C-alpha cells in the first residue's frame, strides 16, 4: 500500500511511504522523476498492478488540477501532459479507475464552491496509444448533490457513492453531511438512488468504503463535530448478515465500534459458508487465518497444527512432514524461540493465529502439570485469574490490537526455560 502527501497540522506533506503487507512494516521511499508538490486531499487510483495515477489536491495556497503517474516498480513519477479542456482545480474529490478511464467526481474548487461534475480521463494505458484528454460526462438519472469528502467504490458494473460534505442555504450557508447511497450504473450510464432496507449509518464525510466480495465495508468519518470509529457492512438483502438487523442499531457512536452489530456479525459469519464470503476474501488479502468453525475451543497438538508447522518450516528453510518427528521438534523449538525474541510491533498479523493456539496449548499443559489430568476443571481453575485471559478465545478474530502486547508477554512466561 502506497501513501503520498497529506497534512500535519498546517503543513502539507510531500513524503512517500509504502506498507509491506507481508511483514506489516512501513518504509519511506525515495522517488525520482517529476515529483509532485506537497499537497493534501488529492485522490489516487491503481492502474493495473504496477502504476498509480494521482489527480488534484490543495497545496495550502491553491487548488490543483495536475495529473501524475507513478511506476511502483521503478518509483518514477511522471507528470501527464493533458490537452484540451481541463476540470476545474479541486480537492476532496474522488478518482476511480474504471477499465481504461479515470473517473473524477465532485470536490471543493477554487474560491470554495463544492462541485458535482463528473469527468473521465483517457490515455492512461500505454498499450492503447491514446492522447491523454479529459471529457466531462453529463449523465441522466438521480445524480448526487454537490459534495466533497465522499467515497466512490467500484463493484462489478456499478460505482457506489456514499456520504460526503456539502452546503445548503441561500443568504447564509450551512454545512450538510450525507449518508445516502447513489449508484452509477455503467451498463445504462445513469445515476440511481440505492434503496436501503434499514436505518443507515450516521451522515459523514472523509470515511473509507471498501468493496469485499459482495459486500461493502464502511469505516470512520467526520460529521463536522464528531470523529467516528464505527464499522458497518452494506450487504445484499439475501446476505446472512442482513437478517440479524431487524432492529435498527444505535446512531452516533463516535470513537467506538458498533458493539451490538459486531456480536451479530460474528454469529452471521458462522452461518455463512458461501465460497465468495466477504470475510474469506478479506482473510486472503491480509494473509490472516481466522477459523469460525464453531463455538467450542479445540486444543490441537503442535504436529497437527498445519499453519504452525508451515510457519516454523519457513524459519528453518526446510519443508517438514508429520512423520519426521525430530524435524518437527526442531521446528517447534525454532518457532517458539522466534516468538520469545519478538516484540508486539514486529509480529506479522498472519502469525497471530498460530501464536494464540500455541499459547492455549501451553496454558492447557500448565494446568495439567499443576492439577493432574482433570481437564474438565480447567474452567474453574482459570476463573477469576488475571493471567491466561486469552485462553477462552475461539479464534484470532476476537483479539484486539491492544491485546497483542499482553498476549505475547503471557506467552513468553509460559515458555520453558
Coordinates of C-alpha atoms in Angstrom, one line a residue:
X1 CA 0.0 0.0 0.0
X2 CA 1.4 3.4 -1.1
X3 CA 0.8 6.7 0.6
X4 CA 1.8 10.2 -0.7
X5 CA 1.3 13.5 1.0
X6 CA -1.4 14.7 3.4
X7 CA -1.2 17.2 6.2
X8 CA 0.4 17.5 9.6
X9 CA -1.1 20.5 11.5
X10 CA -0.9 23.3 8.9
X11 CA 2.0 21.8 7.0
X12 CA 1.3 20.0 3.7
X13 CA 3.4 16.9 3.2
X14 CA 5.2 15.5 0.1
X15 CA 6.6 12.4 1.6
X16 CA 6.2 8.9 0.0
X17 CA 5.7 5.7 2.0
X18 CA 4.9 2.1 1.4
X19 CA 3.4 -0.5 3.7
X20 CA 4.6 -4.1 3.1
X21 CA 1.5 -6.2 3.9
X22 CA 3.6 -9.4 4.1
X23 CA 5.5 -8.2 7.2
X24 CA 3.3 -5.2 8.1
X25 CA 6.2 -2.7 8.0
X26 CA 6.3 0.9 6.8
X27 CA 9.2 2.2 4.8
X28 CA 9.8 5.7 3.5
X29 CA 10.7 5.7 -0.2
X30 CA 12.9 7.9 -2.3
X31 CA 11.4 8.5 -5.7
X32 CA 12.5 10.5 -8.7
X33 CA 11.3 12.0 -11.9
X34 CA 8.6 14.7 -12.0
X35 CA 8.0 14.8 -8.2
X36 CA 4.5 16.1 -7.2
X37 CA 4.4 19.1 -4.9
X38 CA 3.3 18.6 -1.3
X39 CA -0.5 18.5 -1.0
X40 CA -3.5 17.2 0.8
X41 CA -7.0 16.0 -0.2
X42 CA -5.7 14.7 -3.5
X43 CA -7.1 11.4 -4.9
X44 CA -5.4 8.4 -6.5
X45 CA -6.3 5.1 -8.0
X46 CA -4.4 2.0 -9.2
X47 CA -3.8 1.4 -12.9
X48 CA -3.5 -2.4 -13.1
X49 CA -0.9 -3.9 -10.9
X50 CA 2.1 -1.6 -11.5
X51 CA 1.1 2.0 -11.7
X52 CA -0.9 4.6 -9.7
X53 CA -2.5 7.8 -11.0
X54 CA -3.0 10.8 -8.8
X55 CA -5.1 13.9 -9.5
X56 CA -5.6 17.3 -7.9
X57 CA -5.4 18.4 -4.3
X58 CA -4.7 21.5 -2.2
X59 CA -1.1 22.8 -1.6
X60 CA -2.0 25.3 1.0
X61 CA -2.2 28.2 -1.5
X62 CA -4.0 26.9 -4.5
X63 CA -6.3 24.1 -5.7
X64 CA -4.6 21.8 -8.2
X65 CA -5.6 20.1 -11.4
X66 CA -2.4 18.2 -12.3
X67 CA -2.1 14.5 -13.1
X68 CA 0.8 12.3 -12.0
X69 CA 1.5 8.7 -12.8
X70 CA 3.8 6.6 -10.5
X71 CA 5.5 3.4 -11.6
X72 CA 5.6 1.4 -8.4
X73 CA 8.5 -0.8 -9.7
X74 CA 10.9 1.9 -10.7
X75 CA 9.4 4.5 -8.2
X76 CA 9.5 7.1 -11.0
X77 CA 6.8 9.9 -11.1
X78 CA 5.7 11.3 -14.5
X79 CA 3.5 14.4 -14.8
X80 CA 0.9 13.6 -17.5
X81 CA 0.6 16.3 -20.2
X82 CA -3.1 16.6 -21.0
X83 CA -4.5 18.5 -23.9
X84 CA -7.9 20.1 -24.4
X85 CA -10.4 21.1 -21.7
X86 CA -9.4 20.6 -18.1
X87 CA -11.6 20.0 -15.0
X88 CA -11.6 23.0 -12.6
X89 CA -8.8 22.6 -9.9
X90 CA -10.1 20.8 -6.8
X91 CA -9.5 18.8 -3.6
X92 CA -11.6 16.4 -1.6
X93 CA -12.8 14.7 -4.8
X94 CA -12.7 11.0 -5.7
X95 CA -10.7 9.4 -8.5
X96 CA -11.7 5.9 -9.5
X97 CA -10.1 3.8 -12.3
X98 CA -12.8 2.0 -14.4
X99 CA -11.2 -0.2 -17.0
X100 CA -9.3 2.3 -19.2
X101 CA -10.6 5.6 -17.8
X102 CA -10.1 7.5 -14.6
X103 CA -13.4 8.9 -13.3
X104 CA -13.2 12.0 -11.1
X105 CA -16.3 13.2 -9.2
X106 CA -17.1 16.3 -7.1
X107 CA -14.7 18.0 -4.6
X108 CA -14.2 21.6 -3.5
X109 CA -12.8 24.0 -6.0
X110 CA -11.1 27.3 -6.3
X111 CA -12.8 30.0 -4.3
X112 CA -14.6 27.4 -2.2
X113 CA -17.6 26.1 -4.2
X114 CA -18.4 22.4 -3.8
X115 CA -18.9 20.7 -7.1
X116 CA -21.0 17.8 -8.6
X117 CA -19.3 17.4 -12.0
X118 CA -18.1 14.1 -13.4
X119 CA -15.0 13.8 -15.6
X120 CA -13.3 11.0 -17.5
X121 CA -9.6 10.9 -18.3
X122 CA -8.3 8.7 -21.2
X123 CA -4.7 8.0 -22.3
X124 CA -3.5 6.2 -19.1
X125 CA -3.0 2.8 -20.7
X126 CA 0.3 2.8 -22.7
X127 CA -0.8 0.0 -24.9
X128 CA -3.8 2.0 -26.2
X129 CA -1.6 4.8 -27.6
X130 CA -4.3 7.4 -26.8
X131 CA -3.5 11.1 -26.4
X132 CA -4.4 11.9 -22.7
X133 CA -7.6 14.0 -22.6
X134 CA -10.5 14.9 -20.3
X135 CA -14.2 14.6 -21.1
X136 CA -16.9 15.9 -19.0
X137 CA -19.8 13.4 -18.6
X138 CA -23.4 14.5 -18.0
X139 CA -25.5 11.5 -17.2
X140 CA -29.2 11.2 -16.7
X141 CA -30.9 9.9 -13.5
X142 CA -30.9 10.8 -9.8
X143 CA -27.5 12.5 -9.7
X144 CA -25.8 13.2 -6.4
X145 CA -25.9 16.7 -4.9
X146 CA -22.6 18.6 -4.9
X147 CA -20.2 17.2 -2.3
X148 CA -16.6 16.6 -1.2
X149 CA -15.1 14.1 1.2
X150 CA -17.4 11.3 -0.2
X151 CA -16.3 7.9 -1.4
X152 CA -16.8 6.2 -4.8
X153 CA -16.2 2.5 -4.7
X154 CA -16.2 0.2 -7.8
X155 CA -18.1 -3.1 -7.6
X156 CA -18.8 -5.0 -10.8
X157 CA -20.9 -3.0 -13.2
X158 CA -21.6 -0.4 -10.5
X159 CA -19.9 2.5 -8.8
X160 CA -21.3 3.2 -5.3
X161 CA -21.1 6.7 -4.0
X162 CA -21.6 7.2 -0.2
X163 CA -21.7 10.2 2.1
X164 CA -19.8 13.4 1.8
X165 CA -19.9 17.0 2.8
X166 CA -22.0 19.7 1.1
X167 CA -23.5 23.1 1.8
X168 CA -27.1 24.4 1.9
X169 CA -28.8 27.8 2.3
X170 CA -29.0 30.9 0.1
X171 CA -28.4 34.0 2.1
X172 CA -26.5 32.2 4.7
X173 CA -24.6 29.0 4.0
X174 CA -24.5 26.0 6.3
X175 CA -22.8 22.6 6.3
X176 CA -24.6 19.4 5.2
X177 CA -23.3 15.9 5.8
X178 CA -24.8 13.0 3.8
X179 CA -25.4 9.3 4.4
X180 CA -27.1 8.5 1.0
X181 CA -26.1 5.7 -1.3
X182 CA -26.1 6.5 -5.0
X183 CA -25.1 4.1 -7.8
X184 CA -23.7 4.9 -11.2
X185 CA -24.9 2.0 -13.4
X186 CA -22.2 1.5 -16.0
X187 CA -24.5 -0.5 -18.2
X188 CA -27.2 2.0 -18.5
X189 CA -24.9 5.0 -17.9
X190 CA -27.1 6.7 -15.4
X191 CA -27.3 7.6 -11.7
X192 CA -29.7 5.6 -9.4
X193 CA -30.6 6.0 -5.8
X194 CA -30.0 2.8 -3.9
X195 CA -32.9 1.9 -1.6
X196 CA -31.7 0.8 1.9
X197 CA -33.7 -1.8 3.9
X198 CA -33.0 -0.4 7.3
X199 CA -31.6 2.8 9.0
X200 CA -28.2 3.8 7.5
X201 CA -25.1 4.9 9.4
X202 CA -25.0 8.5 10.7
X203 CA -24.1 11.1 8.0
X204 CA -20.4 11.6 7.5
X205 CA -17.5 12.6 5.2
X206 CA -13.8 11.6 4.9
X207 CA -14.6 8.0 5.7
X208 CA -13.4 4.8 3.9
X209 CA -15.6 2.4 1.9
X210 CA -14.1 -0.9 0.6
X211 CA -15.6 -3.5 -1.7
X212 CA -15.1 -7.0 -0.3
X213 CA -16.8 -9.9 -2.1
X214 CA -20.4 -8.9 -2.5
X215 CA -20.3 -6.5 0.5
X216 CA -19.1 -3.0 1.2
X217 CA -17.2 -2.2 4.4
X218 CA -17.5 1.3 5.9
X219 CA -15.2 2.7 8.5
X220 CA -15.0 6.0 10.3
X221 CA -15.6 9.5 9.1
X222 CA -16.3 13.0 10.4
X223 CA -19.6 15.0 10.6
X224 CA -18.3 18.5 11.4
X225 CA -18.3 17.8 15.2
X226 CA -17.7 14.1 15.8
X227 CA -15.0 11.8 14.5
X228 CA -16.3 8.3 14.0
X229 CA -14.6 4.9 14.6
X230 CA -17.5 2.6 13.8
X231 CA -17.6 -0.2 11.3
X232 CA -20.6 -1.0 9.1
X233 CA -21.4 -3.6 6.4
X234 CA -23.6 -2.8 3.4
X235 CA -24.9 -6.1 2.2
X236 CA -27.4 -7.5 -0.3
X237 CA -30.8 -8.4 1.1
X238 CA -30.1 -12.2 0.8
X239 CA -26.8 -12.0 2.7
X240 CA -26.7 -13.9 6.0
X241 CA -25.7 -10.8 7.9
X242 CA -28.9 -8.9 6.8
X243 CA -31.3 -11.0 8.8
X244 CA -29.6 -10.0 12.1
X245 CA -30.5 -6.4 11.7
X246 CA -34.3 -6.4 12.2
X247 CA -34.0 -3.6 14.7
X248 CA -32.0 -0.5 13.7
X249 CA -28.6 -0.2 15.5
X250 CA -27.9 2.9 17.7
X251 CA -26.7 6.0 15.9
X252 CA -23.9 8.4 16.8
X253 CA -21.2 6.3 18.3
X254 CA -18.0 8.3 17.7
X255 CA -14.7 6.6 18.5
X256 CA -16.3 3.2 19.2
X257 CA -17.3 0.1 17.2
X258 CA -20.9 -1.0 16.9
X259 CA -20.8 -3.5 19.7
X260 CA -24.3 -4.9 19.1
X261 CA -23.6 -5.2 15.4
X262 CA -20.3 -6.8 15.9
X263 CA -21.8 -9.7 18.0
X264 CA -24.4 -10.3 15.4
X265 CA -21.9 -10.2 12.6
X266 CA -19.8 -12.8 14.3
X267 CA -22.9 -15.1 14.5
X268 CA -23.7 -14.4 10.9
X269 CA -20.2 -15.3 9.8
X270 CA -20.5 -18.7 11.4
X271 CA -23.6 -19.4 9.3
X272 CA -22.1 -18.2 6.0
X273 CA -20.4 -21.0 4.1
X274 CA -20.5 -19.4 0.7
X275 CA -17.3 -19.6 -1.4
X276 CA -17.4 -15.9 -2.1
X277 CA -17.9 -15.0 1.5
X278 CA -16.5 -11.5 2.1
X279 CA -14.5 -12.4 5.2
X280 CA -12.8 -15.2 3.3
X281 CA -11.8 -12.7 0.7
X282 CA -10.5 -10.2 3.3
X283 CA -8.5 -13.0 5.0
X284 CA -6.9 -13.9 1.7
X285 CA -5.9 -10.3 1.1
X286 CA -4.5 -9.8 4.5
X287 CA -2.9 -13.3 4.8
X288 CA -4.6 -13.8 8.1
X289 CA -6.0 -17.2 9.1
X290 CA -9.3 -17.0 11.0
X291 CA -11.3 -20.1 12.0
X292 CA -15.0 -19.7 12.6
X293 CA -15.8 -23.4 12.7
X294 CA -17.8 -23.4 15.9
X295 CA -18.2 -22.1 19.5
X296 CA -16.1 -24.8 21.2
X297 CA -12.4 -24.4 21.9
X298 CA -10.3 -27.2 20.4
X299 CA -6.7 -27.7 21.6
X300 CA -4.7 -29.5 18.9
X301 CA -1.2 -30.9 19.1
X302 CA 1.6 -28.9 17.5
X303 CA 2.2 -31.6 14.9
X304 CA -1.4 -31.4 13.8
X305 CA -1.4 -27.6 13.6
X306 CA -0.6 -27.3 9.9
X307 CA -0.3 -23.5 9.9
X308 CA 2.0 -23.6 13.0
X309 CA 4.3 -26.2 11.3
X310 CA 4.4 -24.4 8.0
X311 CA 5.4 -21.2 9.8
X312 CA 8.2 -22.9 11.6
X313 CA 9.3 -24.6 8.3
X314 CA 9.8 -21.2 6.7
X315 CA 12.1 -20.2 9.6
X316 CA 14.3 -23.3 9.3
X317 CA 14.2 -23.2 5.5
X318 CA 13.0 -26.8 5.1
X319 CA 9.7 -28.4 4.4
X320 CA 8.6 -30.5 7.4
X321 CA 6.2 -33.5 7.4
X322 CA 4.5 -35.1 10.4
X323 CA 6.5 -38.4 10.2
X324 CA 9.8 -36.6 10.7
X325 CA 9.5 -36.3 14.5
X326 CA 13.0 -35.0 15.0
X327 CA 12.5 -32.2 12.5
X328 CA 9.0 -31.4 13.9
X329 CA 10.6 -30.9 17.3
X330 CA 13.3 -28.7 15.9
X331 CA 10.6 -26.6 14.0
X332 CA 8.6 -26.1 17.2
X333 CA 11.7 -25.1 19.1
X334 CA 12.8 -22.6 16.4
X335 CA 9.3 -21.0 16.1
X336 CA 9.0 -20.6 19.9
X337 CA 12.4 -19.1 20.0
X338 CA 11.4 -16.7 17.3
X339 CA 8.4 -15.5 19.3
X340 CA 10.5 -15.4 22.5
X341 CA 12.6 -12.8 20.8
X342 CA 9.8 -10.9 19.1
X343 CA 8.2 -7.6 20.1
X344 CA 4.5 -6.8 19.6
X345 CA 5.2 -4.5 16.7
X346 CA 7.4 -7.0 14.9
X347 CA 4.8 -9.8 14.7
X348 CA 3.0 -10.0 11.4
X349 CA -0.8 -10.4 11.6
X350 CA -0.6 -13.8 9.9
X351 CA 1.4 -15.2 12.8
X352 CA -1.2 -14.3 15.5
X353 CA -3.4 -17.3 14.8
X354 CA -0.6 -19.9 15.4
X355 CA 0.7 -17.8 18.3
X356 CA -2.7 -17.8 20.0
X357 CA -3.2 -21.6 19.5
X358 CA 0.3 -22.3 20.9
X359 CA -0.5 -20.1 23.9
X360 CA -3.6 -22.1 24.5
X361 CA -1.6 -25.4 24.3
X362 CA 0.9 -24.2 26.8
X363 CA -1.8 -23.0 29.2
X364 CA -3.5 -26.4 29.0
X365 CA -0.3 -28.2 29.7
X366 CA 0.5 -25.9 32.6
X367 CA -2.9 -26.7 34.1
X368 CA -2.4 -30.4 33.7
X369 CA 1.0 -30.3 35.2
X370 CA -0.3 -28.5 38.3
X371 CA -3.7 -30.1 38.6
X372 CA -3.3 -33.6 37.2
X373 CA -5.3 -35.0 34.3
X374 CA -8.7 -33.4 35.3
X375 CA -9.1 -31.3 32.1
X376 CA -12.8 -30.6 32.9
X377 CA -11.9 -28.4 35.8
X378 CA -9.7 -26.0 33.8
X379 CA -12.6 -23.5 33.6
X380 CA -12.9 -23.3 37.4
X381 CA -9.0 -23.1 37.7
X382 CA -8.9 -20.1 35.3
X383 CA -12.0 -18.4 36.8
X384 CA -11.1 -15.1 38.3
X385 CA -7.5 -15.3 37.2
X386 CA -5.9 -12.2 35.6
X387 CA -3.4 -14.4 33.9
X388 CA -4.3 -16.6 30.9
X389 CA -7.2 -14.3 30.0
X390 CA -6.9 -15.2 26.3
X391 CA -7.4 -18.9 26.8
X392 CA -11.1 -18.8 26.1
X393 CA -10.8 -17.0 22.7
X394 CA -12.2 -19.2 19.9
X395 CA -10.0 -17.6 17.2
X396 CA -7.7 -14.7 16.5
X397 CA -10.6 -12.5 15.2
X398 CA -11.5 -11.9 18.8
X399 CA -8.2 -10.3 19.6
X400 CA -7.9 -6.6 19.6
X401 CA -4.7 -4.8 18.6
X402 CA -4.0 -3.6 22.1
X403 CA -4.3 -7.3 23.3
X404 CA -1.2 -8.3 21.4
X405 CA 1.4 -7.0 23.9
X406 CA -0.4 -8.7 26.8
X407 CA -0.8 -12.0 24.9
X408 CA 2.9 -12.0 23.9
X409 CA 4.0 -11.2 27.5
X410 CA 1.9 -14.1 28.9
X411 CA 3.2 -16.4 26.1
X412 CA 6.8 -15.8 27.0
X413 CA 6.2 -16.6 30.7
X414 CA 4.7 -19.9 29.6
X415 CA 7.7 -21.0 27.5
X416 CA 10.0 -23.5 29.2
X417 CA 13.4 -22.1 30.2

